[in-house]
Short mmCIF file of C-alpha atoms in Angstrom, two decimals:
data_model
loop_
_atom_site.label_atom_id
_atom_site.label_comp_id
_atom_site.label_asym_id
_atom_site.label_seq_id
_atom_site.Cartn_x
_atom_site.Cartn_y
_atom_site.Cartn_z
CA MET A 147 -14.85 -3.64 -28.17
CA THR A 148 -13.86 -6.13 -25.29
CA MET A 149 -10.24 -5.53 -25.41
CA ASP A 150 -10.76 -1.77 -24.85
CA LEU A 151 -13.05 -2.22 -21.93
CA SER A 152 -10.91 -5.16 -20.10
CA LEU A 153 -8.01 -2.16 -21.06
CA PHE A 154 -10.04 0.13 -19.16
CA TRP A 155 -11.06 -1.57 -16.37
CA PHE A 156 -7.84 -3.36 -15.58
CA ALA A 157 -6.25 0.83 -15.54
CA LEU A 158 -9.10 1.86 -13.06
CA ILE A 159 -7.61 -1.06 -11.34
CA ILE A 160 -4.31 -0.32 -11.08
CA PHE A 161 -5.42 2.88 -10.40
CA ALA A 162 -7.67 2.07 -7.16
CA THR A 163 -4.51 0.02 -6.57
CA LEU A 164 -1.89 2.34 -6.69
CA MET A 165 -3.80 5.31 -4.58
CA TYR A 166 -5.29 2.47 -2.15
CA ILE A 167 -1.09 2.09 -1.66
CA ILE A 168 -0.19 5.65 -1.52
CA MET A 169 -2.90 6.75 1.03
CA ASP A 170 -3.53 3.78 3.32
CA GLY A 171 -0.01 2.62 3.07
CA PHE A 172 1.01 5.65 5.19
CA ASP A 173 -1.92 5.06 7.21
CA LEU A 174 -0.75 1.58 8.31
CA GLY A 175 2.63 2.90 8.67
CA VAL A 176 1.26 5.33 11.60
CA GLY A 177 -0.16 2.59 13.41
CA MET A 178 3.27 0.02 13.02
CA LEU A 179 5.41 3.05 14.50
CA PHE A 180 3.83 2.60 17.76
CA ALA A 181 6.12 -0.09 18.32
CA VAL A 182 9.11 2.61 18.37
CA GLU A 183 7.07 5.82 19.73
CA HIS A 184 5.72 5.42 23.94
CA THR A 185 5.32 8.86 24.56
CA ARG A 186 1.35 8.88 25.26
CA SER A 187 1.44 12.81 23.63
CA ARG A 188 3.18 11.47 20.80
CA ARG A 189 1.08 8.80 20.11
CA ASP A 190 -2.14 11.23 20.35
CA VAL A 191 0.07 13.35 17.67
CA MET A 192 0.76 10.33 15.70
CA VAL A 193 -2.89 9.58 15.12
CA ASN A 194 -4.45 12.96 14.96
CA THR A 195 -2.13 13.29 11.57
CA VAL A 196 -4.37 10.30 10.22
CA ALA A 197 -7.89 10.75 11.98
CA PRO A 198 -9.51 13.22 9.27
CA VAL A 199 -8.54 10.99 6.30
CA TRP A 200 -8.12 7.49 7.46
CA ASP A 201 -11.44 6.26 6.54
CA GLY A 202 -11.93 7.76 3.24
CA ASN A 203 -8.44 6.18 2.07
CA GLU A 204 -10.09 2.38 2.14
CA THR A 205 -12.66 3.50 -0.37
CA TRP A 206 -9.78 2.89 -2.97
CA LEU A 207 -9.61 -0.65 -1.19
CA VAL A 208 -13.09 -1.10 -1.90
CA LEU A 209 -13.45 0.16 -5.77
CA GLY A 210 -10.75 -1.87 -6.85
CA GLY A 211 -11.77 -4.84 -4.76
CA ALA A 212 -15.53 -4.70 -6.38
CA ALA A 213 -14.27 -3.67 -10.19
CA LEU A 214 -12.73 -6.75 -9.97
CA PHE A 215 -15.29 -8.64 -9.20
CA GLY A 216 -17.57 -7.26 -12.06
CA ALA A 217 -15.11 -6.85 -13.91
CA PHE A 218 -12.97 -9.85 -14.04
CA PRO A 219 -14.82 -12.64 -12.26
CA GLN A 220 -12.66 -15.44 -13.02
CA ALA A 221 -9.47 -13.59 -11.31
CA TYR A 222 -11.95 -12.52 -8.61
CA ALA A 223 -12.99 -16.01 -7.87
CA ALA A 224 -9.54 -17.80 -7.83
CA ILE A 225 -7.77 -14.88 -5.93
CA THR A 226 -10.25 -14.93 -3.20
CA ASP A 227 -10.47 -19.04 -3.18
CA TYR A 228 -6.64 -19.75 -3.56
CA LEU A 229 -6.07 -16.49 -0.92
CA SER A 230 -9.03 -16.81 1.62
CA VAL A 231 -7.06 -17.21 4.65
CA PRO A 232 -4.89 -13.86 4.06
CA LEU A 233 -7.52 -11.98 2.82
CA THR A 234 -9.33 -12.87 5.41
CA LEU A 235 -6.43 -11.91 8.10
CA MET A 236 -6.60 -8.91 6.36
CA LEU A 237 -9.76 -7.81 6.52
CA LEU A 238 -9.70 -9.32 9.95
CA GLY A 239 -6.46 -6.50 11.24
CA LEU A 240 -8.17 -3.39 9.58
CA ILE A 241 -11.26 -4.33 11.09
CA PHE A 242 -9.35 -4.77 14.73
CA ARG A 243 -7.26 -1.22 14.18
CA GLY A 244 -10.22 0.50 13.21
CA VAL A 245 -12.30 -0.05 16.47
CA ALA A 246 -9.04 0.29 18.38
CA PHE A 247 -8.55 3.54 16.50
CA GLU A 248 -12.07 4.60 17.55
CA PHE A 249 -11.62 3.38 21.32
CA ARG A 250 -8.66 4.21 22.67
CA VAL A 251 -9.62 7.58 22.43
CA ASN A 252 -12.16 7.68 25.40
CA ALA A 253 -10.47 4.72 26.88
CA THR A 254 -9.67 4.85 30.49
CA GLN A 255 -5.65 5.20 31.36
CA SER A 256 -5.70 1.01 32.52
CA HIS A 257 -7.21 0.12 28.74
CA ARG A 258 -5.42 2.63 26.95
CA GLY A 259 -2.25 0.56 26.68
CA PHE A 260 -4.54 -2.24 25.08
CA TRP A 261 -6.19 -0.28 22.79
CA ASP A 262 -2.64 1.41 21.28
CA LYS A 263 -1.34 -2.10 21.22
CA SER A 264 -4.06 -3.30 19.11
CA PHE A 265 -4.11 -0.49 16.57
CA MET A 266 -0.46 -1.47 16.37
CA LEU A 267 -1.16 -5.29 15.52
CA GLY A 268 -4.32 -4.81 14.03
CA SER A 269 -1.69 -2.22 11.02
CA PHE A 270 1.21 -4.90 11.35
CA VAL A 271 -1.36 -7.80 10.84
CA ALA A 272 -2.92 -5.78 7.16
CA THR A 273 0.33 -4.90 6.29
CA PHE A 274 2.13 -8.42 6.68
CA THR A 275 -0.91 -10.04 4.86
CA GLN A 276 -0.85 -7.47 1.91
CA GLY A 277 2.38 -8.19 0.79
CA MET A 278 1.70 -12.38 1.40
CA VAL A 279 -1.41 -11.59 -0.98
CA ALA A 280 1.10 -9.48 -3.30
CA GLY A 281 3.88 -11.86 -3.20
CA ALA A 282 1.69 -14.85 -3.71
CA LEU A 283 0.22 -13.41 -6.74
CA VAL A 284 3.79 -12.69 -8.39
CA GLN A 285 4.33 -16.86 -6.95
CA GLY A 286 1.56 -17.71 -8.90
CA PHE A 287 -1.34 -20.60 -8.47
CA SER A 288 -0.50 -23.91 -8.73
CA GLY A 289 -3.58 -26.42 -8.48
CA SER A 290 -1.06 -28.89 -8.35
CA SER A 291 0.41 -28.08 -4.68
CA THR A 292 -0.50 -30.39 -2.01
CA ALA A 293 0.95 -28.00 0.67
CA LEU A 294 -2.47 -27.11 3.12
CA PHE A 295 -1.14 -23.43 2.61
CA PRO A 296 0.35 -23.10 -1.14
CA TRP A 297 0.77 -19.38 -0.60
CA LEU A 298 2.56 -19.47 2.69
CA THR A 299 6.57 -19.56 1.38
CA PRO A 300 9.69 -18.05 2.16
CA PHE A 301 9.18 -15.18 -0.88
CA THR A 302 5.44 -14.46 0.25
CA VAL A 303 6.91 -14.44 4.12
CA PHE A 304 9.50 -12.24 2.53
CA CYS A 305 7.37 -9.58 1.15
CA GLY A 306 4.85 -9.30 3.62
CA ILE A 307 8.27 -8.26 5.35
CA GLY A 308 9.01 -5.65 2.38
CA LEU A 309 5.19 -4.18 2.72
CA VAL A 310 5.78 -3.49 6.51
CA VAL A 311 8.85 -1.69 5.90
CA ALA A 312 7.96 0.18 3.11
CA TRP A 313 4.20 1.34 4.76
CA SER A 314 6.66 2.52 7.58
CA LEU A 315 9.01 4.21 5.77
CA LEU A 316 5.46 6.31 4.31
CA GLY A 317 4.35 5.93 7.30
CA SER A 318 7.30 8.00 9.29
CA THR A 319 7.90 10.63 6.02
CA TRP A 320 4.54 11.18 6.77
CA LEU A 321 4.46 12.33 10.21
CA VAL A 322 8.04 14.27 9.20
CA LEU A 323 5.47 16.10 6.88
CA LYS A 324 3.11 16.67 9.34
CA CYS A 325 4.50 16.85 12.52
CA ASP A 326 6.84 19.46 14.73
CA GLY A 327 9.62 19.65 17.16
CA GLU A 328 11.09 16.18 18.76
CA LEU A 329 8.95 13.41 16.88
CA ALA A 330 9.44 14.90 13.36
CA LEU A 331 13.47 14.53 14.15
CA ARG A 332 12.65 11.02 15.64
CA MET A 333 10.80 10.00 12.46
CA ARG A 334 13.98 11.55 10.02
CA HIS A 335 16.01 9.30 12.04
CA PHE A 336 14.02 5.92 11.68
CA SER A 337 13.21 7.26 7.93
CA THR A 338 16.92 6.94 6.86
CA MET A 339 17.18 3.42 8.87
CA LEU A 340 13.88 2.56 7.06
CA LEU A 341 15.30 3.79 4.04
CA GLY A 342 17.97 1.28 3.50
CA LEU A 343 15.89 -1.70 5.05
CA PHE A 344 13.31 -0.52 2.07
CA LEU A 345 16.90 -1.06 -0.28
CA VAL A 346 17.87 -4.19 0.56
CA ILE A 347 13.98 -5.79 0.95
CA LEU A 348 14.02 -3.84 -3.09
CA LEU A 349 17.24 -5.71 -4.16
CA GLY A 350 15.95 -8.76 -2.38
CA VAL A 351 12.68 -8.88 -4.53
CA SER A 352 14.52 -7.96 -7.50
CA VAL A 353 16.37 -11.26 -7.16
CA PHE A 354 13.41 -13.61 -5.82
CA CYS A 355 10.68 -12.46 -8.58
CA PRO A 356 13.21 -14.22 -12.16
CA LEU A 357 13.83 -16.86 -9.94
CA THR A 358 10.31 -17.28 -8.89
CA GLN A 359 8.47 -17.28 -12.41
CA PRO A 360 10.89 -17.57 -15.61
CA PHE A 361 8.86 -15.47 -17.68
CA ILE A 362 9.79 -12.60 -15.86
CA ALA A 363 13.15 -13.37 -16.03
CA ARG A 364 12.81 -13.43 -19.87
CA ARG A 365 11.49 -10.06 -19.66
CA TRP A 366 14.06 -9.07 -17.46
CA PHE A 367 16.95 -9.76 -19.43
CA SER A 368 15.62 -10.24 -23.53
CA LEU A 369 15.05 -6.98 -25.17
CA PRO A 370 12.75 -4.78 -25.48
CA GLY A 371 11.97 -5.51 -22.02
CA PHE A 372 15.14 -4.82 -20.60
CA TRP A 373 14.91 -1.30 -21.56
CA TYR A 374 11.19 -0.68 -20.85
CA LEU A 375 12.50 -1.39 -17.19
CA LEU A 376 16.16 -0.36 -16.96
CA PRO A 377 14.29 3.17 -16.15
CA VAL A 378 13.06 1.71 -12.89
CA PRO A 379 16.49 0.93 -10.81
CA LEU A 380 17.69 3.94 -12.04
CA LEU A 381 15.14 6.16 -10.62
CA VAL A 382 15.51 4.08 -7.63
CA GLY A 383 18.74 5.25 -6.79
CA VAL A 384 18.02 8.86 -7.91
CA CYS A 385 14.88 9.13 -5.85
CA SER A 386 16.77 7.28 -2.83
CA PHE A 387 19.47 9.55 -3.06
CA GLN A 388 17.02 12.69 -2.94
CA LEU A 389 15.21 11.41 0.36
CA ALA A 390 18.03 10.57 2.18
CA ARG A 391 19.87 13.89 1.28
CA THR A 392 16.03 16.11 2.02
CA LEU A 393 16.01 13.68 5.73
CA GLN A 394 19.31 15.54 7.05
CA GLN A 395 17.85 19.12 6.31
CA ASN A 396 15.55 19.97 8.96
CA ASN A 397 13.81 22.94 6.96
CA THR A 398 12.33 19.86 4.25
CA HIS A 399 9.29 18.50 4.90
CA ARG A 400 7.57 17.88 2.09
CA ASN A 401 10.11 15.99 -0.09
CA PRO A 402 10.88 12.98 2.29
CA PHE A 403 7.42 12.04 1.60
CA VAL A 404 7.25 12.88 -2.08
CA MET A 405 10.42 10.89 -2.59
CA ALA A 406 9.31 8.05 -0.23
CA ILE A 407 5.82 7.83 -2.59
CA MET A 408 8.04 7.60 -5.71
CA LEU A 409 9.96 4.57 -4.16
CA VAL A 410 6.76 3.18 -3.58
CA PHE A 411 5.64 3.86 -6.86
CA LEU A 412 8.73 2.83 -8.72
CA GLY A 413 8.39 -0.42 -7.10
CA PHE A 414 4.62 -0.90 -7.97
CA ALA A 415 5.92 -0.15 -11.78
CA GLY A 416 8.38 -2.27 -11.80
CA LEU A 417 5.84 -5.26 -10.43
CA GLY A 418 3.41 -4.36 -13.16
CA VAL A 419 5.91 -4.05 -16.50
CA SER A 420 7.05 -7.36 -15.42
CA LEU A 421 3.48 -9.49 -14.97
CA TRP A 422 1.95 -7.42 -18.24
CA PRO A 423 -0.63 -8.65 -19.23
CA PHE A 424 -1.31 -11.55 -16.87
CA LEU A 425 -3.52 -11.01 -13.69
CA LEU A 426 -2.92 -14.43 -12.70
CA PRO A 427 0.84 -15.58 -13.69
CA PRO A 428 1.81 -17.77 -15.32
CA SER A 429 -1.26 -18.01 -17.63
CA MET A 430 -4.54 -16.08 -17.03
CA THR A 431 -4.06 -13.00 -18.37
CA LEU A 432 -6.91 -9.84 -18.07
CA TRP A 433 -8.65 -10.98 -21.03
CA ASP A 434 -8.88 -14.54 -20.02
CA ALA A 435 -10.79 -13.35 -16.82
CA ALA A 436 -12.63 -10.74 -18.09
CA ALA A 437 -16.16 -10.66 -17.83
CA PRO A 438 -18.34 -10.60 -21.17
CA ALA A 439 -18.62 -7.23 -22.75
CA ALA A 440 -21.93 -6.62 -22.13
CA SER A 441 -21.79 -6.49 -18.38
CA GLN A 442 -18.27 -4.31 -18.39
CA ARG A 443 -20.26 -1.98 -20.85
CA PHE A 444 -23.28 -2.16 -17.80
CA MET A 445 -20.51 -1.13 -14.70
CA LEU A 446 -19.17 1.55 -16.73
CA PRO A 447 -21.71 4.29 -16.05
CA GLY A 448 -21.21 4.01 -12.37
CA ALA A 449 -17.65 3.85 -11.99
CA LEU A 450 -17.55 6.98 -14.60
CA PHE A 451 -20.04 8.61 -11.94
CA ILE A 452 -18.51 7.70 -8.78
CA LEU A 453 -14.69 7.90 -10.21
CA PRO A 454 -14.92 11.61 -9.75
CA VAL A 455 -16.59 11.70 -6.53
CA ILE A 456 -13.94 9.69 -4.88
CA LEU A 457 -11.36 11.59 -5.98
CA GLY A 458 -13.38 15.08 -5.40
CA TYR A 459 -13.57 14.07 -1.72
CA THR A 460 -10.58 12.89 -1.10
CA TRP A 461 -8.72 15.93 -2.65
CA TRP A 462 -11.38 18.04 -0.67
CA SER A 463 -10.38 16.35 2.97
CA TYR A 464 -6.67 16.60 2.66
CA HIS A 465 -6.95 20.30 1.68
CA VAL A 466 -8.71 21.26 4.69
CA PHE A 467 -6.85 19.34 6.70
CA ARG A 468 -3.95 20.53 5.56
CA GLY A 469 -0.99 21.61 7.53
CA LYS A 470 1.02 20.36 10.80
CA VAL A 471 -0.08 18.99 13.97
CA ASN A 472 0.33 19.45 17.38
CA ALA A 473 -0.52 17.71 20.67
CA ASP A 474 -3.45 20.68 21.19
CA GLY A 475 -5.16 19.30 18.54
CA GLY A 476 -8.43 16.75 19.05
CA TYR A 477 -9.75 14.30 16.66
CA HIS A 478 -13.29 13.89 17.98
#
């Protein structure tokens, strides 16, 4: 029974993480794309595409963190202790961009530029530190390190840059879906460039991972792990081709975003297959970190109640605010 509950909570955390990646990924990407779009009216449109949904997107981060705290307390304690600095910076980035999001609409003209830069910087800091956290989890925790910041390595920095590219790709294809005119055309152009960068980053991570963790190398290059992972690069190739093709077709709006989501999902899936069953490689599995079965059972009714509620209002918010966004629409 304990094993089954641990698997359930692990699946819930993975699902919440994936939902956060998809939803808040494009949200953060839109903020970072302020760096390549300086026209005030277009920036307003970019913000208006995410304004109705951005608060709800971060619910999945809270759900995943709460589930990790309750179901796998040892892993939660180790992560928050070892990665306290990047996690704190991530939260500060999310808070700062949230404040800038609300303040920029009512700011005077002289202060508008400051809040736009704050929105962009907060988005970048949150994304970069999320990538560093992911890289540190793959890299593993070593209690023998004497470095002041043992999580700060070339690999984690590379993962941070990679996530900036990935979220920007989600953001640009989201804007292709939600916008028309010159802004949509510009985002098609940037999406094409970001796709090339994303594939280079994905290749780099694929080289780094087996060098960073020997057990990942054994899984990738031995049977049956090789067969489990083989569909991932094949599907990445198919989705990349489809994304590049649809970006050249001005009459397709939804497909680029769908293909970008698929690429990010495939990267996430490949990482999951590589790390299973470790929560904290190279030694702490999900069963090692699991809370007592009584604690997991106690939380179960709340999770089963709240999950459909979150899914319901998430679907409803995206359904109500579907369609294109133009410069005439406001959000306050």
